[in-house]
Short mmCIF file of N, CA and C and ligand atoms in Angstrom, two decimals:
data_model
loop_
_atom_site.label_atom_id
_atom_site.label_comp_id
_atom_site.label_asym_id
_atom_site.label_seq_id
_atom_site.Cartn_x
_atom_site.Cartn_y
_atom_site.Cartn_z
N MET A 253 8.37 -3.42 -42.65
CA MET A 253 8.23 -3.44 -44.27
C MET A 253 7.26 -3.16 -44.66
N SER A 254 7.60 -2.60 -45.91
CA SER A 254 6.65 -2.00 -46.52
C SER A 254 6.05 -2.89 -47.54
N PHE A 255 5.11 -2.90 -48.07
CA PHE A 255 4.30 -3.98 -48.78
C PHE A 255 4.74 -3.30 -50.41
N ALA A 256 4.83 -4.73 -51.16
CA ALA A 256 5.50 -4.37 -52.81
C ALA A 256 3.95 -4.07 -53.81
N SER A 257 3.42 -3.95 -53.20
CA SER A 257 2.76 -2.72 -54.08
C SER A 257 2.42 -1.50 -54.01
N GLU A 258 2.67 -0.92 -55.60
CA GLU A 258 3.18 0.32 -55.42
C GLU A 258 1.57 1.55 -55.14
N THR A 259 0.50 0.75 -54.90
CA THR A 259 -0.47 1.50 -55.19
C THR A 259 -1.13 1.35 -53.29
N LEU A 260 -0.16 1.52 -52.79
CA LEU A 260 -0.34 1.53 -51.12
C LEU A 260 0.43 2.16 -50.30
N THR A 261 -0.15 3.18 -49.42
CA THR A 261 0.38 4.02 -48.72
C THR A 261 0.07 4.32 -47.68
N GLY A 262 1.38 5.39 -46.88
CA GLY A 262 0.65 5.27 -45.06
C GLY A 262 1.62 3.40 -44.65
N ASP A 263 1.07 4.19 -43.66
CA ASP A 263 2.00 2.90 -42.39
C ASP A 263 1.43 1.56 -43.11
N LYS A 264 1.74 0.35 -42.19
CA LYS A 264 1.69 -1.36 -42.50
C LYS A 264 0.34 -1.14 -42.24
N PRO A 265 -0.66 -0.79 -41.21
CA PRO A 265 -2.26 -0.81 -40.79
C PRO A 265 -2.54 0.05 -41.91
N ALA A 266 -2.20 1.00 -42.22
CA ALA A 266 -2.60 1.78 -43.03
C ALA A 266 -3.34 1.24 -44.38
N GLN A 267 -1.80 0.09 -44.81
CA GLN A 267 -1.71 -0.08 -45.70
C GLN A 267 -2.90 -1.63 -45.95
N TYR A 268 -2.55 -1.64 -44.88
CA TYR A 268 -3.87 -3.15 -45.12
C TYR A 268 -5.17 -2.90 -44.94
N VAL A 269 -5.48 -1.55 -44.14
CA VAL A 269 -6.92 -0.86 -45.18
C VAL A 269 -6.95 -1.05 -46.17
N GLN A 270 -6.20 -0.33 -47.16
CA GLN A 270 -5.92 0.01 -48.49
C GLN A 270 -5.87 -1.77 -49.64
N LEU A 271 -6.23 -2.89 -48.45
CA LEU A 271 -5.61 -3.83 -49.44
C LEU A 271 -6.96 -4.97 -49.09
N ALA A 272 -7.23 -4.46 -47.58
CA ALA A 272 -8.58 -4.72 -47.25
C ALA A 272 -9.71 -4.23 -48.50
N SER A 273 -9.85 -3.13 -49.04
CA SER A 273 -10.81 -2.67 -49.66
C SER A 273 -9.99 -2.88 -50.93
N GLN A 274 -8.90 -3.39 -51.44
CA GLN A 274 -9.31 -3.75 -52.76
C GLN A 274 -9.40 -4.92 -53.03
N ALA A 275 -9.39 -6.21 -51.55
CA ALA A 275 -10.36 -7.03 -51.76
C ALA A 275 -11.51 -7.14 -52.47
N ALA A 276 -12.22 -5.99 -51.04
CA ALA A 276 -14.35 -6.05 -50.59
C ALA A 276 -13.95 -5.80 -52.91
N ALA A 277 -13.01 -4.68 -53.35
CA ALA A 277 -13.74 -4.29 -54.61
C ALA A 277 -12.90 -5.35 -55.77
N LEU A 278 -12.40 -6.42 -55.23
CA LEU A 278 -12.09 -7.53 -56.28
C LEU A 278 -13.15 -8.55 -56.09
N LEU A 279 -13.61 -9.33 -55.03
CA LEU A 279 -14.47 -9.89 -54.90
C LEU A 279 -15.51 -9.27 -54.53
N ASP A 280 -16.26 -8.04 -55.16
CA ASP A 280 -17.79 -7.30 -55.31
C ASP A 280 -18.46 -8.12 -56.21
N GLY A 281 -19.64 -8.19 -55.80
CA GLY A 281 -20.67 -9.08 -56.76
C GLY A 281 -20.30 -10.65 -56.96
N GLU A 282 -19.42 -11.69 -55.91
CA GLU A 282 -19.41 -12.27 -56.37
C GLU A 282 -19.04 -13.32 -55.42
N HIS A 283 -20.18 -15.15 -55.55
CA HIS A 283 -19.76 -15.02 -54.36
C HIS A 283 -18.78 -16.70 -54.18
N ASP A 284 -18.86 -16.57 -55.66
CA ASP A 284 -17.91 -18.58 -55.75
C ASP A 284 -17.08 -18.93 -54.78
N ARG A 285 -16.32 -19.54 -54.29
CA ARG A 285 -15.33 -20.02 -53.44
C ARG A 285 -14.91 -19.98 -53.61
N THR A 286 -14.59 -20.82 -55.03
CA THR A 286 -13.19 -21.04 -55.98
C THR A 286 -13.14 -20.04 -56.36
N ALA A 287 -13.54 -18.95 -57.40
CA ALA A 287 -13.22 -17.78 -57.62
C ALA A 287 -12.49 -16.85 -57.00
N ASN A 288 -13.38 -16.95 -56.04
CA ASN A 288 -12.72 -15.60 -54.96
C ASN A 288 -11.11 -16.23 -54.38
N ALA A 289 -11.20 -17.58 -54.01
CA ALA A 289 -10.29 -17.10 -52.81
C ALA A 289 -9.07 -17.44 -54.25
N ALA A 290 -9.36 -18.08 -55.47
CA ALA A 290 -7.93 -18.36 -56.24
C ALA A 290 -7.69 -16.64 -56.50
N ASN A 291 -8.60 -15.62 -56.52
CA ASN A 291 -8.26 -14.06 -56.90
C ASN A 291 -7.41 -13.29 -54.72
N LEU A 292 -8.03 -13.49 -54.01
CA LEU A 292 -7.79 -13.06 -52.76
C LEU A 292 -5.87 -13.80 -52.73
N ALA A 293 -6.01 -15.00 -52.80
CA ALA A 293 -4.48 -15.64 -52.91
C ALA A 293 -3.65 -15.37 -53.72
N ALA A 294 -3.88 -14.65 -55.30
CA ALA A 294 -3.16 -13.94 -56.02
C ALA A 294 -3.01 -12.47 -55.41
N LEU A 295 -3.94 -11.59 -54.92
CA LEU A 295 -3.44 -10.05 -55.20
C LEU A 295 -2.87 -10.10 -53.15
N VAL A 296 -3.12 -11.20 -52.63
CA VAL A 296 -2.13 -10.75 -51.00
C VAL A 296 -0.82 -11.41 -51.46
N TYR A 297 -0.62 -12.18 -52.71
CA TYR A 297 1.38 -12.48 -52.78
C TYR A 297 1.48 -11.72 -53.31
N HIS A 298 1.26 -10.81 -54.42
CA HIS A 298 1.53 -9.88 -54.95
C HIS A 298 2.09 -8.79 -53.76
N ALA A 299 1.34 -8.57 -53.40
CA ALA A 299 1.65 -7.17 -52.40
C ALA A 299 1.77 -7.36 -51.46
N LEU A 300 2.42 -8.61 -50.60
CA LEU A 300 3.23 -8.39 -49.75
C LEU A 300 4.31 -9.12 -49.66
N PRO A 301 5.17 -8.24 -49.22
CA PRO A 301 6.96 -9.16 -49.64
C PRO A 301 7.39 -10.35 -48.76
N HIS A 302 7.71 -10.47 -49.20
CA HIS A 302 8.47 -12.08 -49.01
C HIS A 302 7.58 -13.23 -47.84
N VAL A 303 6.91 -13.49 -48.82
CA VAL A 303 5.91 -14.29 -48.66
C VAL A 303 5.78 -15.67 -50.09
N ASN A 304 6.50 -16.81 -49.38
CA ASN A 304 6.49 -17.73 -50.27
C ASN A 304 5.26 -18.63 -50.68
N TRP A 305 4.73 -18.62 -49.88
CA TRP A 305 2.86 -19.08 -50.37
C TRP A 305 1.68 -18.70 -49.36
N VAL A 306 0.70 -18.12 -50.14
CA VAL A 306 -0.55 -17.21 -49.78
C VAL A 306 -1.20 -18.20 -49.88
N GLY A 307 -2.94 -19.21 -49.53
CA GLY A 307 -3.67 -19.88 -49.62
C GLY A 307 -4.76 -19.97 -48.75
N PHE A 308 -5.36 -20.96 -48.88
CA PHE A 308 -7.11 -21.29 -48.43
C PHE A 308 -6.49 -22.68 -48.68
N TYR A 309 -6.38 -23.43 -47.37
CA TYR A 309 -7.68 -25.31 -47.71
C TYR A 309 -8.68 -24.97 -46.69
N PHE A 310 -9.54 -25.77 -47.42
CA PHE A 310 -10.95 -25.91 -47.29
C PHE A 310 -11.12 -27.22 -46.59
N HIS A 311 -12.13 -26.87 -45.07
CA HIS A 311 -12.61 -28.20 -44.76
C HIS A 311 -13.48 -28.88 -45.23
N ASP A 312 -13.39 -30.38 -45.73
CA ASP A 312 -14.15 -31.11 -46.34
C ASP A 312 -15.35 -32.34 -45.46
N GLY A 313 -15.54 -31.54 -43.56
CA GLY A 313 -16.08 -31.80 -43.19
C GLY A 313 -15.42 -33.08 -42.58
N HIS A 314 -14.23 -33.60 -42.72
CA HIS A 314 -13.19 -34.16 -41.92
C HIS A 314 -12.04 -33.25 -42.12
N GLU A 315 -11.55 -33.17 -43.02
CA GLU A 315 -9.98 -32.83 -43.06
C GLU A 315 -9.95 -31.22 -44.16
N LEU A 316 -9.17 -30.56 -44.26
CA LEU A 316 -8.84 -29.61 -44.84
C LEU A 316 -7.85 -30.22 -45.72
N VAL A 317 -8.82 -29.48 -46.82
CA VAL A 317 -7.88 -29.81 -48.12
C VAL A 317 -7.17 -28.71 -49.24
N VAL A 318 -6.57 -28.50 -49.90
CA VAL A 318 -6.04 -27.60 -50.27
C VAL A 318 -6.52 -26.92 -51.33
N GLY A 319 -6.44 -25.40 -51.47
CA GLY A 319 -8.15 -24.76 -52.62
C GLY A 319 -7.02 -24.05 -53.70
N PRO A 320 -7.50 -22.58 -54.02
CA PRO A 320 -6.21 -22.08 -54.35
C PRO A 320 -5.56 -21.59 -53.85
N PHE A 321 -4.29 -21.26 -53.86
CA PHE A 321 -3.44 -20.39 -53.88
C PHE A 321 -2.07 -20.45 -54.48
N GLN A 322 -0.76 -19.31 -54.62
CA GLN A 322 0.22 -18.91 -55.34
C GLN A 322 1.58 -19.38 -54.24
N GLY A 323 2.04 -20.46 -55.25
CA GLY A 323 3.78 -20.18 -54.36
C GLY A 323 3.86 -22.75 -55.53
N ARG A 324 4.85 -22.76 -53.96
CA ARG A 324 5.08 -24.03 -54.56
C ARG A 324 3.63 -24.74 -54.37
N PRO A 325 3.95 -25.98 -55.25
CA PRO A 325 2.91 -26.93 -54.98
C PRO A 325 2.66 -27.46 -53.46
N ALA A 326 1.83 -28.29 -52.80
CA ALA A 326 1.27 -27.92 -51.55
C ALA A 326 1.22 -28.98 -51.00
N CYS A 327 0.72 -29.38 -49.70
CA CYS A 327 0.16 -30.72 -49.79
C CYS A 327 -0.94 -31.04 -49.61
N VAL A 328 -1.90 -31.68 -50.32
CA VAL A 328 -3.24 -31.49 -49.86
C VAL A 328 -4.10 -31.23 -49.46
N ARG A 329 -3.62 -33.08 -48.19
CA ARG A 329 -4.71 -33.11 -47.04
C ARG A 329 -4.21 -33.07 -45.74
N ILE A 330 -5.04 -31.84 -44.57
CA ILE A 330 -4.05 -31.58 -43.34
C ILE A 330 -5.05 -32.26 -42.64
N GLY A 331 -4.84 -33.14 -41.58
CA GLY A 331 -6.43 -33.22 -40.61
C GLY A 331 -5.66 -32.14 -39.11
N LEU A 332 -6.98 -32.16 -38.68
CA LEU A 332 -6.98 -31.17 -37.95
C LEU A 332 -6.57 -30.97 -36.67
N ASP A 333 -5.50 -32.33 -36.83
CA ASP A 333 -4.44 -32.51 -35.62
C ASP A 333 -3.51 -32.76 -35.43
N THR A 334 -3.53 -32.37 -36.98
CA THR A 334 -1.90 -31.51 -37.08
C THR A 334 -1.35 -30.26 -38.41
N GLY A 335 -0.58 -29.93 -38.12
CA GLY A 335 0.30 -29.21 -38.37
C GLY A 335 -0.55 -27.29 -37.84
N VAL A 336 0.40 -26.48 -38.84
CA VAL A 336 -0.39 -24.92 -38.06
C VAL A 336 -1.72 -25.04 -38.91
N CYS A 337 -1.75 -25.42 -39.39
CA CYS A 337 -2.82 -25.23 -40.02
C CYS A 337 -4.01 -25.70 -39.34
N GLY A 338 -3.82 -27.13 -39.13
CA GLY A 338 -4.85 -28.21 -38.15
C GLY A 338 -5.13 -27.38 -36.97
N ALA A 339 -3.59 -26.91 -36.43
CA ALA A 339 -4.11 -26.05 -34.91
C ALA A 339 -5.21 -25.06 -35.34
N ALA A 340 -5.32 -24.17 -36.00
CA ALA A 340 -5.74 -22.52 -36.79
C ALA A 340 -6.88 -23.48 -36.47
N ALA A 341 -7.52 -24.26 -37.21
CA ALA A 341 -8.80 -25.08 -38.35
C ALA A 341 -10.12 -25.23 -36.39
N ARG A 342 -8.76 -26.68 -35.92
CA ARG A 342 -9.02 -27.22 -34.56
C ARG A 342 -9.95 -25.79 -33.87
N SER A 343 -8.23 -25.03 -33.10
CA SER A 343 -8.94 -23.77 -32.26
C SER A 343 -9.60 -22.98 -32.40
N ARG A 344 -10.16 -22.61 -33.63
CA ARG A 344 -10.41 -21.42 -34.32
C ARG A 344 -9.60 -20.13 -33.90
N GLU A 345 -8.38 -19.69 -33.86
CA GLU A 345 -7.97 -18.72 -33.35
C GLU A 345 -6.75 -19.18 -34.73
N THR A 346 -6.28 -17.78 -34.40
CA THR A 346 -5.50 -17.66 -35.56
C THR A 346 -3.80 -17.78 -34.72
N GLN A 347 -2.90 -18.48 -35.52
CA GLN A 347 -1.53 -18.97 -35.27
C GLN A 347 -0.56 -18.43 -36.22
N ARG A 348 -0.10 -17.71 -34.91
CA ARG A 348 1.30 -16.63 -35.51
C ARG A 348 2.36 -17.44 -35.39
N VAL A 349 3.40 -18.01 -36.23
CA VAL A 349 4.27 -18.56 -35.58
C VAL A 349 5.77 -18.31 -36.21
N ALA A 350 6.90 -18.20 -35.32
CA ALA A 350 7.68 -16.95 -35.28
C ALA A 350 9.03 -17.87 -36.16
N ASP A 351 8.77 -19.33 -35.67
CA ASP A 351 9.48 -19.73 -36.21
C ASP A 351 8.90 -21.47 -36.30
N VAL A 352 8.51 -21.72 -37.79
CA VAL A 352 7.47 -23.07 -37.74
C VAL A 352 9.04 -24.18 -36.85
N HIS A 353 10.34 -24.12 -37.49
CA HIS A 353 11.06 -25.53 -36.47
C HIS A 353 10.42 -25.53 -34.99
N ARG A 354 9.97 -25.00 -34.48
CA ARG A 354 9.77 -24.85 -33.11
C ARG A 354 8.25 -25.29 -33.00
N PHE A 355 7.33 -25.13 -33.73
CA PHE A 355 5.72 -25.54 -33.44
C PHE A 355 5.63 -27.22 -33.96
N PRO A 356 5.52 -27.70 -32.67
CA PRO A 356 5.33 -29.57 -32.96
C PRO A 356 3.93 -29.66 -33.70
N GLY A 357 4.84 -30.52 -35.20
CA GLY A 357 3.86 -31.08 -35.98
C GLY A 357 3.63 -30.21 -36.72
N HIS A 358 4.50 -29.64 -37.01
CA HIS A 358 4.71 -28.13 -38.16
C HIS A 358 4.41 -29.10 -39.83
N ILE A 359 3.94 -29.21 -41.01
CA ILE A 359 4.10 -30.01 -42.05
C ILE A 359 4.84 -28.79 -43.49
N ALA A 360 6.12 -29.16 -43.54
CA ALA A 360 6.99 -28.34 -44.16
C ALA A 360 6.43 -29.11 -45.98
N CYS A 361 5.77 -27.78 -46.50
CA CYS A 361 5.32 -28.27 -48.00
C CYS A 361 6.77 -27.46 -48.62
N ASP A 362 7.09 -25.87 -47.99
CA ASP A 362 8.18 -25.94 -48.94
C ASP A 362 9.87 -25.24 -46.94
N ALA A 363 10.60 -26.42 -47.37
CA ALA A 363 11.57 -26.30 -47.25
C ALA A 363 12.38 -24.85 -46.65
N ALA A 364 11.50 -23.56 -47.44
CA ALA A 364 12.10 -22.67 -47.46
C ALA A 364 11.27 -22.07 -46.11
N THR A 365 10.12 -22.65 -45.94
CA THR A 365 9.18 -21.36 -45.15
C THR A 365 9.89 -21.76 -43.76
N ARG A 366 9.73 -20.40 -43.00
CA ARG A 366 10.74 -20.66 -41.80
C ARG A 366 9.61 -19.91 -40.65
N SER A 367 8.59 -18.99 -41.18
CA SER A 367 7.36 -18.19 -40.34
C SER A 367 6.40 -18.44 -41.16
N GLU A 368 4.78 -18.69 -39.85
CA GLU A 368 3.96 -18.60 -40.72
C GLU A 368 2.58 -18.16 -39.96
N LEU A 369 1.63 -17.85 -40.74
CA LEU A 369 0.31 -17.31 -39.75
C LEU A 369 -1.05 -17.95 -40.52
N VAL A 370 -1.67 -18.51 -39.81
CA VAL A 370 -2.99 -19.05 -40.79
C VAL A 370 -4.01 -18.41 -39.98
N VAL A 371 -4.68 -18.60 -40.78
CA VAL A 371 -6.62 -17.43 -40.32
C VAL A 371 -7.20 -18.23 -40.41
N PRO A 372 -8.48 -18.91 -39.38
CA PRO A 372 -9.29 -19.82 -39.72
C PRO A 372 -10.36 -18.91 -39.71
N LEU A 373 -11.12 -19.75 -40.61
CA LEU A 373 -12.01 -19.17 -42.19
C LEU A 373 -13.25 -19.49 -40.96
N VAL A 374 -14.30 -19.02 -40.69
CA VAL A 374 -16.12 -18.85 -39.25
C VAL A 374 -16.50 -18.44 -40.36
N ASP A 375 -17.64 -19.08 -41.36
CA ASP A 375 -18.70 -19.08 -41.11
C ASP A 375 -20.15 -19.11 -40.58
N ASP A 376 -20.14 -18.44 -39.94
CA ASP A 376 -22.00 -18.78 -39.12
C ASP A 376 -21.55 -19.62 -38.20
N GLY A 377 -20.88 -19.80 -37.92
CA GLY A 377 -20.82 -20.76 -36.50
C GLY A 377 -19.49 -21.59 -37.21
N GLY A 378 -20.14 -22.13 -38.96
CA GLY A 378 -18.97 -23.67 -39.37
C GLY A 378 -17.69 -22.94 -39.74
N LEU A 379 -16.70 -24.36 -39.72
CA LEU A 379 -15.72 -24.21 -40.79
C LEU A 379 -16.01 -24.18 -41.65
N VAL A 380 -15.52 -23.08 -42.26
CA VAL A 380 -15.11 -22.78 -43.61
C VAL A 380 -13.38 -23.59 -44.08
N GLY A 381 -13.04 -23.51 -43.08
CA GLY A 381 -10.97 -23.44 -43.68
C GLY A 381 -10.38 -22.96 -43.01
N VAL A 382 -9.41 -22.32 -43.67
CA VAL A 382 -8.26 -21.76 -43.27
C VAL A 382 -7.64 -20.50 -44.42
N PHE A 383 -6.81 -19.71 -44.28
CA PHE A 383 -6.06 -18.47 -45.29
C PHE A 383 -4.24 -18.95 -44.79
N ASP A 384 -3.86 -19.48 -45.76
CA ASP A 384 -2.92 -19.71 -44.56
C ASP A 384 -1.64 -18.77 -45.56
N LEU A 385 -0.38 -18.44 -44.49
CA LEU A 385 0.74 -17.03 -45.66
C LEU A 385 1.89 -18.16 -44.58
N ASP A 386 3.05 -18.86 -45.44
CA ASP A 386 4.57 -18.62 -45.37
C ASP A 386 5.52 -17.78 -45.75
N SER A 387 6.05 -17.53 -44.88
CA SER A 387 7.38 -16.74 -45.41
C SER A 387 8.70 -17.54 -45.07
N PRO A 388 9.95 -17.18 -45.94
CA PRO A 388 10.96 -17.54 -45.92
C PRO A 388 12.22 -16.93 -44.91
N ILE A 389 11.45 -16.14 -43.93
CA ILE A 389 12.39 -15.39 -43.20
C ILE A 389 11.66 -15.46 -41.92
N LEU A 390 12.25 -15.14 -40.73
CA LEU A 390 11.96 -15.72 -39.39
C LEU A 390 10.97 -15.46 -39.23
N ASP A 391 10.17 -15.21 -38.49
CA ASP A 391 9.47 -14.03 -37.80
C ASP A 391 8.93 -13.17 -38.05
N ARG A 392 8.38 -13.34 -39.56
CA ARG A 392 8.37 -12.33 -41.03
C ARG A 392 6.76 -11.43 -40.14
N PHE A 393 5.78 -12.84 -39.61
CA PHE A 393 4.72 -11.48 -39.23
C PHE A 393 4.28 -10.95 -38.30
N ASP A 394 4.21 -9.86 -37.63
CA ASP A 394 3.77 -9.30 -36.04
C ASP A 394 2.09 -8.92 -36.58
N GLU A 395 2.11 -8.68 -35.64
CA GLU A 395 0.80 -8.50 -34.42
C GLU A 395 -0.39 -7.20 -36.02
N GLN A 396 0.67 -6.12 -36.04
CA GLN A 396 -0.29 -5.96 -37.21
C GLN A 396 -0.59 -6.21 -38.44
N ASP A 397 0.83 -7.37 -38.55
CA ASP A 397 0.03 -8.24 -39.93
C ASP A 397 -0.89 -9.12 -39.76
N GLN A 398 -0.96 -9.76 -38.61
CA GLN A 398 -2.33 -10.86 -37.65
C GLN A 398 -3.87 -9.97 -38.23
N ILE A 399 -3.41 -8.63 -37.40
CA ILE A 399 -4.88 -7.76 -37.36
C ILE A 399 -5.15 -7.61 -38.93
N GLY A 400 -4.57 -7.39 -39.84
CA GLY A 400 -4.69 -6.85 -41.42
C GLY A 400 -5.28 -8.59 -41.78
N LEU A 401 -5.07 -9.34 -41.18
CA LEU A 401 -4.81 -10.25 -43.41
C LEU A 401 -5.91 -11.09 -41.48
N GLU A 402 -6.11 -11.12 -40.83
CA GLU A 402 -7.79 -12.12 -40.61
C GLU A 402 -8.36 -10.38 -40.95
N ARG A 403 -8.69 -8.90 -40.88
CA ARG A 403 -9.36 -8.24 -41.57
C ARG A 403 -9.81 -8.43 -43.23
N ILE A 404 -8.78 -9.08 -43.93
CA ILE A 404 -8.55 -9.53 -45.52
C ILE A 404 -9.58 -11.18 -45.52
N ALA A 405 -9.25 -11.75 -44.23
CA ALA A 405 -9.99 -13.15 -43.97
C ALA A 405 -11.62 -12.89 -44.16
N GLN A 406 -11.84 -11.96 -43.64
CA GLN A 406 -13.42 -11.18 -43.12
C GLN A 406 -13.62 -11.21 -44.60
N VAL A 407 -12.88 -10.94 -45.15
CA VAL A 407 -13.92 -10.17 -46.55
C VAL A 407 -14.24 -11.32 -47.64
N PHE A 408 -12.64 -12.65 -47.19
CA PHE A 408 -13.33 -13.58 -48.31
C PHE A 408 -14.54 -14.34 -47.76
N VAL A 409 -14.38 -14.31 -45.85
CA VAL A 409 -16.17 -15.24 -45.73
C VAL A 409 -17.86 -14.29 -45.37
N ASP A 410 -17.21 -13.15 -45.78
CA ASP A 410 -18.66 -12.34 -46.18
C ASP A 410 -18.86 -12.26 -47.35
N SER A 411 -17.80 -12.43 -48.90
CA SER A 411 -17.76 -13.20 -50.04
C SER A 411 -19.48 -13.96 -49.79
N LEU A 412 -19.11 -15.04 -49.75
CA LEU A 412 -19.65 -16.09 -49.35
C LEU A 412 -21.07 -16.37 -49.52
N ASN A 413 -21.86 -15.06 -48.87
CA ASN A 413 -22.68 -15.02 -48.57
C ASN A 413 -23.40 -13.66 -49.36
N TRP A 414 -22.26 -12.89 -50.29
CA TRP A 414 -23.19 -12.21 -51.00
C TRP A 414 -24.10 -12.73 -52.04
N ILE A 415 -25.27 -11.90 -52.02
CA ILE A 415 -26.72 -12.36 -52.70
C ILE A 415 -26.71 -11.55 -54.08
N ARG A 416 -26.62 -12.66 -55.26
CA ARG A 416 -27.09 -11.76 -56.06
C ARG A 416 -29.07 -10.78 -55.88
N ARG A 417 -28.20 -9.46 -56.49
CA ARG A 417 -29.47 -8.41 -56.21
C ARG A 417 -30.40 -8.11 -57.19
N ASP A 418 -30.41 -8.60 -58.22
CA ASP A 418 -30.62 -8.42 -59.59
C ASP A 418 -31.94 -9.06 -60.27
N1 SME B 693 2.91 -25.14 -43.12
C1 SME B 693 1.33 -25.81 -43.25
C2 SME B 693 1.41 -27.02 -43.79
C3 SME B 693 0.68 -26.07 -45.25
S1 SME B 693 1.59 -25.67 -46.01
O1 SME B 693 2.87 -24.16 -45.42
C4 SME B 693 1.63 -24.69 -47.72
C5 SME B 693 1.23 -26.93 -41.90
O2 SME B 693 1.95 -27.41 -41.02
O3 SME B 693 -0.16 -26.84 -41.59
#
């Protein structure tokens, strides 16, 4: 499955490397969490084919609260004990779900969603939130997608610690 962006070339892993570079360039010099999450959600949503939701949930100390995203309006608060997002936040491990209908407790924000990938965002041992991608295609995300999107999520976490040098 190739990327929608015409500026990316090569096989899928190579395209993810380029997308991560674009993400790093986009966030360079800015550490505002909302600004960087908004731009990253837009970049990834428009680069990847067959995704219907790309965005962030942030941990407020108790639960996950929706942040910047692209896609249909989503549920606002998710407990750490529910859904794919809660599982990623709780376990701090990426959740790659081939068929959300088979995931106990999946929260259906958009009825069209069939598969999902959620990457936990951990900064210096602290839970920041999760980066969530939904697809209307069954089994949309493979291991290459997981590796590529974990790399992009790390670009976001790294950006939070960007220190103004001037
Ligand atoms: N499906 C997620 C909820 C968030 S939406 O997909 C945007 C879950 O089960 O945690």
